[in-house]
mmCIF file of C-alpha atoms in Angstrom:
data_model
loop_
_atom_site.group_PDB
_atom_site.id
_atom_site.type_symbol
_atom_site.label_atom_id
_atom_site.label_comp_id
_atom_site.label_asym_id
_atom_site.label_seq_id
_atom_site.Cartn_x
_atom_site.Cartn_y
_atom_site.Cartn_z
ATOM 1 C CA GLU A 1 14.438 119.756 -21.917
ATOM 2 C CA ASN A 2 12.541 117.633 -18.473
ATOM 3 C CA LEU A 3 13.725 114.330 -20.039
ATOM 4 C CA HIS A 4 14.142 111.720 -16.841
ATOM 5 C CA GLY A 5 13.898 107.920 -15.873
ATOM 6 C CA VAL A 6 11.816 108.594 -12.522
ATOM 7 C CA MET A 7 11.334 112.678 -11.732
ATOM 8 C CA ILE A 8 9.153 113.145 -8.477
ATOM 9 C CA TYR A 9 8.308 116.632 -8.278
ATOM 10 C CA GLN A 10 5.577 118.809 -6.739
ATOM 11 C CA SER A 11 3.625 120.452 -9.254
ATOM 12 C CA MET A 12 1.613 122.660 -7.396
ATOM 13 C CA SER A 13 -0.590 122.616 -9.820
ATOM 14 C CA GLY A 14 -3.519 121.397 -7.728
ATOM 15 C CA ASP A 15 -3.732 117.820 -9.276
ATOM 16 C CA ALA A 16 -1.552 116.581 -5.688
ATOM 17 C CA ALA A 17 -1.902 117.399 -2.369
ATOM 18 C CA VAL A 18 1.769 118.743 -1.094
ATOM 19 C CA GLY A 19 3.618 115.885 0.986
ATOM 20 C CA GLN A 20 6.425 113.198 1.362
ATOM 21 C CA ALA A 21 6.571 111.630 -2.345
ATOM 22 C CA SER A 22 8.347 107.983 -2.338
ATOM 23 C CA PHE A 23 9.235 105.626 -5.033
ATOM 24 C CA SER A 24 10.422 101.927 -3.770
ATOM 25 C CA MET A 25 11.578 99.149 -6.059
ATOM 26 C CA THR A 26 13.063 95.951 -4.909
ATOM 27 C CA GLY A 27 15.033 94.125 -8.254
ATOM 28 C CA GLY A 28 13.779 94.335 -11.986
ATOM 29 C CA THR A 29 15.291 96.432 -14.262
ATOM 30 C CA LEU A 30 15.141 99.890 -14.062
ATOM 31 C CA THR A 31 16.683 101.972 -17.690
ATOM 32 C CA THR A 32 16.205 105.567 -18.696
ATOM 33 C CA THR A 33 17.380 106.402 -22.162
ATOM 34 C CA ALA A 34 17.879 110.443 -21.643
ATOM 35 C CA GLY A 35 17.995 112.549 -18.852
ATOM 36 C CA ASP A 36 19.121 111.275 -15.455
ATOM 37 C CA LEU A 37 17.900 108.246 -13.929
ATOM 38 C CA PHE A 38 16.491 109.928 -10.891
ATOM 39 C CA TYR A 39 15.058 113.597 -10.987
ATOM 40 C CA VAL A 40 13.552 115.527 -8.084
ATOM 41 C CA THR A 41 12.399 119.001 -7.377
ATOM 42 C CA ASN A 42 10.368 121.272 -5.264
ATOM 43 C CA THR A 43 9.693 117.841 -2.588
ATOM 44 C CA ASN A 44 10.210 115.852 -0.035
ATOM 45 C CA CYS A 45 10.753 112.385 -1.270
ATOM 46 C CA THR A 46 12.362 109.059 0.075
ATOM 47 C CA ILE A 47 13.860 106.540 -2.269
ATOM 48 C CA LEU A 48 14.342 103.063 -2.012
ATOM 49 C CA LEU A 49 16.640 100.641 -3.615
ATOM 50 C CA SER A 50 16.576 97.027 -3.540
ATOM 51 C CA GLY A 51 18.707 94.581 -6.262
ATOM 52 C CA VAL A 52 17.618 96.630 -8.922
ATOM 53 C CA LYS A 53 19.711 96.392 -11.869
ATOM 54 C CA LEU A 54 19.773 99.950 -12.997
ATOM 55 C CA GLY A 55 21.308 101.437 -16.447
ATOM 56 C CA LEU A 56 22.216 105.006 -17.236
ATOM 57 C CA ALA A 57 21.584 107.446 -20.641
ATOM 58 C CA ASN A 58 24.249 109.900 -19.474
ATOM 59 C CA GLY A 59 25.874 108.469 -16.132
ATOM 60 C CA THR A 60 23.614 110.274 -13.870
ATOM 61 C CA LEU A 61 22.353 108.616 -11.082
ATOM 62 C CA LEU A 62 20.740 111.444 -9.505
ATOM 63 C CA THR A 63 19.952 114.801 -9.605
ATOM 64 C CA VAL A 64 18.363 117.027 -6.503
ATOM 65 C CA ALA A 65 17.855 120.999 -7.633
ATOM 66 C CA GLY A 66 15.707 123.981 -8.109
ATOM 67 C CA ASN A 67 14.098 124.349 -11.434
ATOM 68 C CA ASP A 68 13.601 127.858 -13.457
ATOM 69 C CA ALA A 69 9.376 127.404 -12.031
ATOM 70 C CA SER A 70 8.862 128.056 -16.028
ATOM 71 C CA ARG A 71 6.889 125.362 -15.200
ATOM 72 C CA GLY A 72 5.221 126.228 -11.749
ATOM 73 C CA TRP A 73 7.033 124.087 -10.261
ATOM 74 C CA GLY A 74 7.291 125.801 -6.640
ATOM 75 C CA THR A 75 8.356 129.288 -6.138
ATOM 76 C CA ALA A 76 12.406 129.507 -8.050
ATOM 77 C CA GLY A 77 15.354 129.625 -5.747
ATOM 78 C CA SER A 78 13.595 128.191 -2.483
ATOM 79 C CA ASN A 79 11.983 125.454 -4.669
ATOM 80 C CA GLY A 80 14.815 122.388 -4.540
ATOM 81 C CA GLY A 81 14.198 118.560 -3.648
ATOM 82 C CA THR A 82 14.899 116.448 -0.112
ATOM 83 C CA VAL A 83 15.446 113.262 -0.615
ATOM 84 C CA VAL A 84 16.154 110.562 1.717
ATOM 85 C CA LEU A 85 18.418 107.824 -0.356
ATOM 86 C CA THR A 86 18.922 104.375 0.925
ATOM 87 C CA ALA A 87 20.336 101.527 -1.263
ATOM 88 C CA ASP A 88 19.726 98.071 0.507
ATOM 89 C CA GLY A 89 22.251 95.052 -1.248
ATOM 90 C CA GLN A 90 22.185 97.424 -4.776
ATOM 91 C CA VAL A 91 25.108 97.557 -6.610
ATOM 92 C CA LEU A 92 24.906 101.389 -8.167
ATOM 93 C CA THR A 93 26.598 103.598 -10.585
ATOM 94 C CA GLY A 94 27.116 107.201 -11.275
ATOM 95 C CA VAL A 95 27.134 111.216 -10.491
ATOM 96 C CA ILE A 96 24.547 112.453 -8.192
ATOM 97 C CA THR A 97 24.242 116.085 -7.704
ATOM 98 C CA VAL A 98 22.247 118.576 -4.895
ATOM 99 C CA ASP A 99 22.019 122.018 -5.857
ATOM 100 C CA ASP A 100 22.580 124.743 -2.837
ATOM 101 C CA ILE A 101 18.173 124.691 -1.875
ATOM 102 C CA SER A 102 18.783 120.644 -1.780
ATOM 103 C CA SER A 103 19.679 118.326 0.097
ATOM 104 C CA LEU A 104 20.364 114.141 -0.208
ATOM 105 C CA THR A 105 20.886 111.848 2.655
ATOM 106 C CA LEU A 106 22.210 108.782 1.090
ATOM 107 C CA THR A 107 22.518 105.088 3.001
ATOM 108 C CA LEU A 108 24.807 102.751 1.614
ATOM 109 C CA GLU A 109 23.977 99.398 3.341
ATOM 110 C CA ASN A 110 23.457 94.767 3.359
ATOM 111 C CA GLY A 111 26.232 94.999 0.809
ATOM 112 C CA THR A 112 25.863 97.747 -1.399
ATOM 113 C CA ALA A 113 28.284 98.500 -4.555
ATOM 114 C CA TYR A 114 28.575 102.137 -4.529
ATOM 115 C CA THR A 115 31.028 103.444 -8.415
ATOM 116 C CA GLY A 116 30.363 107.115 -8.088
ATOM 117 C CA CYS A 117 30.682 110.616 -6.907
ATOM 118 C CA ILE A 118 28.219 113.472 -5.201
ATOM 119 C CA ASN A 119 29.117 116.887 -6.087
ATOM 120 C CA PRO A 120 32.630 116.083 -7.719
ATOM 121 C CA ASP A 121 32.190 120.109 -8.989
ATOM 122 C CA GLY A 122 31.332 121.155 -5.260
ATOM 123 C CA GLN A 123 27.476 122.105 -5.525
ATOM 124 C CA ALA A 124 26.375 123.407 -2.804
ATOM 125 C CA GLY A 125 24.164 121.496 -1.371
ATOM 126 C CA THR A 126 23.348 119.729 1.888
ATOM 127 C CA ALA A 127 24.627 115.672 1.551
ATOM 128 C CA ALA A 128 25.125 113.444 4.233
ATOM 129 C CA VAL A 129 26.916 109.941 3.573
ATOM 130 C CA THR A 130 26.179 106.834 5.534
ATOM 131 C CA LEU A 131 28.347 103.848 4.828
ATOM 132 C CA ASP A 132 27.914 100.480 6.768
ATOM 133 C CA GLY A 133 30.738 98.282 7.517
ATOM 134 C CA THR A 134 29.082 95.990 4.521
ATOM 135 C CA SER A 135 29.221 98.297 1.659
ATOM 136 C CA THR A 136 31.635 100.145 -0.613
ATOM 137 C CA TRP A 137 32.031 102.983 -2.546
ATOM 138 C CA THR A 138 34.410 103.563 -5.179
ATOM 139 C CA LEU A 139 35.090 107.322 -6.194
ATOM 140 C CA THR A 140 35.674 108.170 -9.819
ATOM 141 C CA GLY A 141 35.862 112.294 -8.776
ATOM 142 C CA ASP A 142 36.370 114.356 -5.859
ATOM 143 C CA CYS A 143 32.842 114.589 -4.219
ATOM 144 C CA TRP A 144 31.628 117.640 -1.747
ATOM 145 C CA LEU A 145 30.004 116.306 1.514
ATOM 146 C CA THR A 146 28.132 117.644 4.921
ATOM 147 C CA SER A 147 28.358 114.790 7.092
ATOM 148 C CA PHE A 148 29.736 111.721 6.940
ATOM 149 C CA GLU A 149 29.382 108.441 9.119
ATOM 150 C CA GLY A 150 31.146 105.101 8.222
ATOM 151 C CA SER A 151 34.558 103.492 8.075
ATOM 152 C CA THR A 152 36.982 105.603 4.917
ATOM 153 C CA ALA A 153 38.013 102.204 4.638
ATOM 154 C CA ASN A 154 34.930 100.920 2.958
ATOM 155 C CA ILE A 155 35.864 103.505 0.264
ATOM 156 C CA VAL A 156 38.676 102.732 -2.896
ATOM 157 C CA SER A 157 39.556 106.443 -3.555
ATOM 158 C CA ASN A 158 41.195 106.150 -7.034
ATOM 159 C CA GLY A 159 43.429 108.818 -6.538
ATOM 160 C CA TYR A 160 40.170 110.744 -5.332
ATOM 161 C CA THR A 161 38.891 112.746 -2.431
ATOM 162 C CA VAL A 162 35.814 113.247 -0.135
ATOM 163 C CA TYR A 163 35.424 116.527 1.210
ATOM 164 C CA VAL A 164 33.116 117.026 4.053
ATOM 165 C CA ASN A 165 32.639 120.886 4.792
ATOM 166 C CA GLY A 166 35.986 121.246 2.678
ATOM 167 C CA THR A 167 38.211 118.740 4.651
ATOM 168 C CA ALA A 168 39.895 115.649 3.303
ATOM 169 C CA ILE A 169 38.365 112.359 4.682
ATOM 170 C CA ASN A 170 39.944 109.790 3.098
#
């Protein structure tokens, strides 16, 4: 049920202090054979990826979401995740979803190329994207964000739309 390549969470079991989690990887390969590549629940975390070759099992790059709390991972309805993800000179592919009790701040910088979509089903979480002038975002579906910073000229739409607070920006 909870199969993920990298799962970042606060278990609330007393084996770790509540705080800020982090995952950082430069170079190398990170592949998952089942589930999402990254899954974050019931914690705040930062993720930094730079020049990592990524392999996705199911097409999902990142899920930031609450959980049913049956395993004791916080209180259902208030156990979402908060993620600050920085991609630095990175190739990213896949879907990112952020549920209504979670948030994502995504920064694409230094020639990062992201092919994918964020909240393609209109998930209601906070999703902020910063796209620097050297990076590109190629859409594979409609995207639902709460904020966007950068030039829409760096977005390859493929016929899809990026919505910020319900308003199309491209």
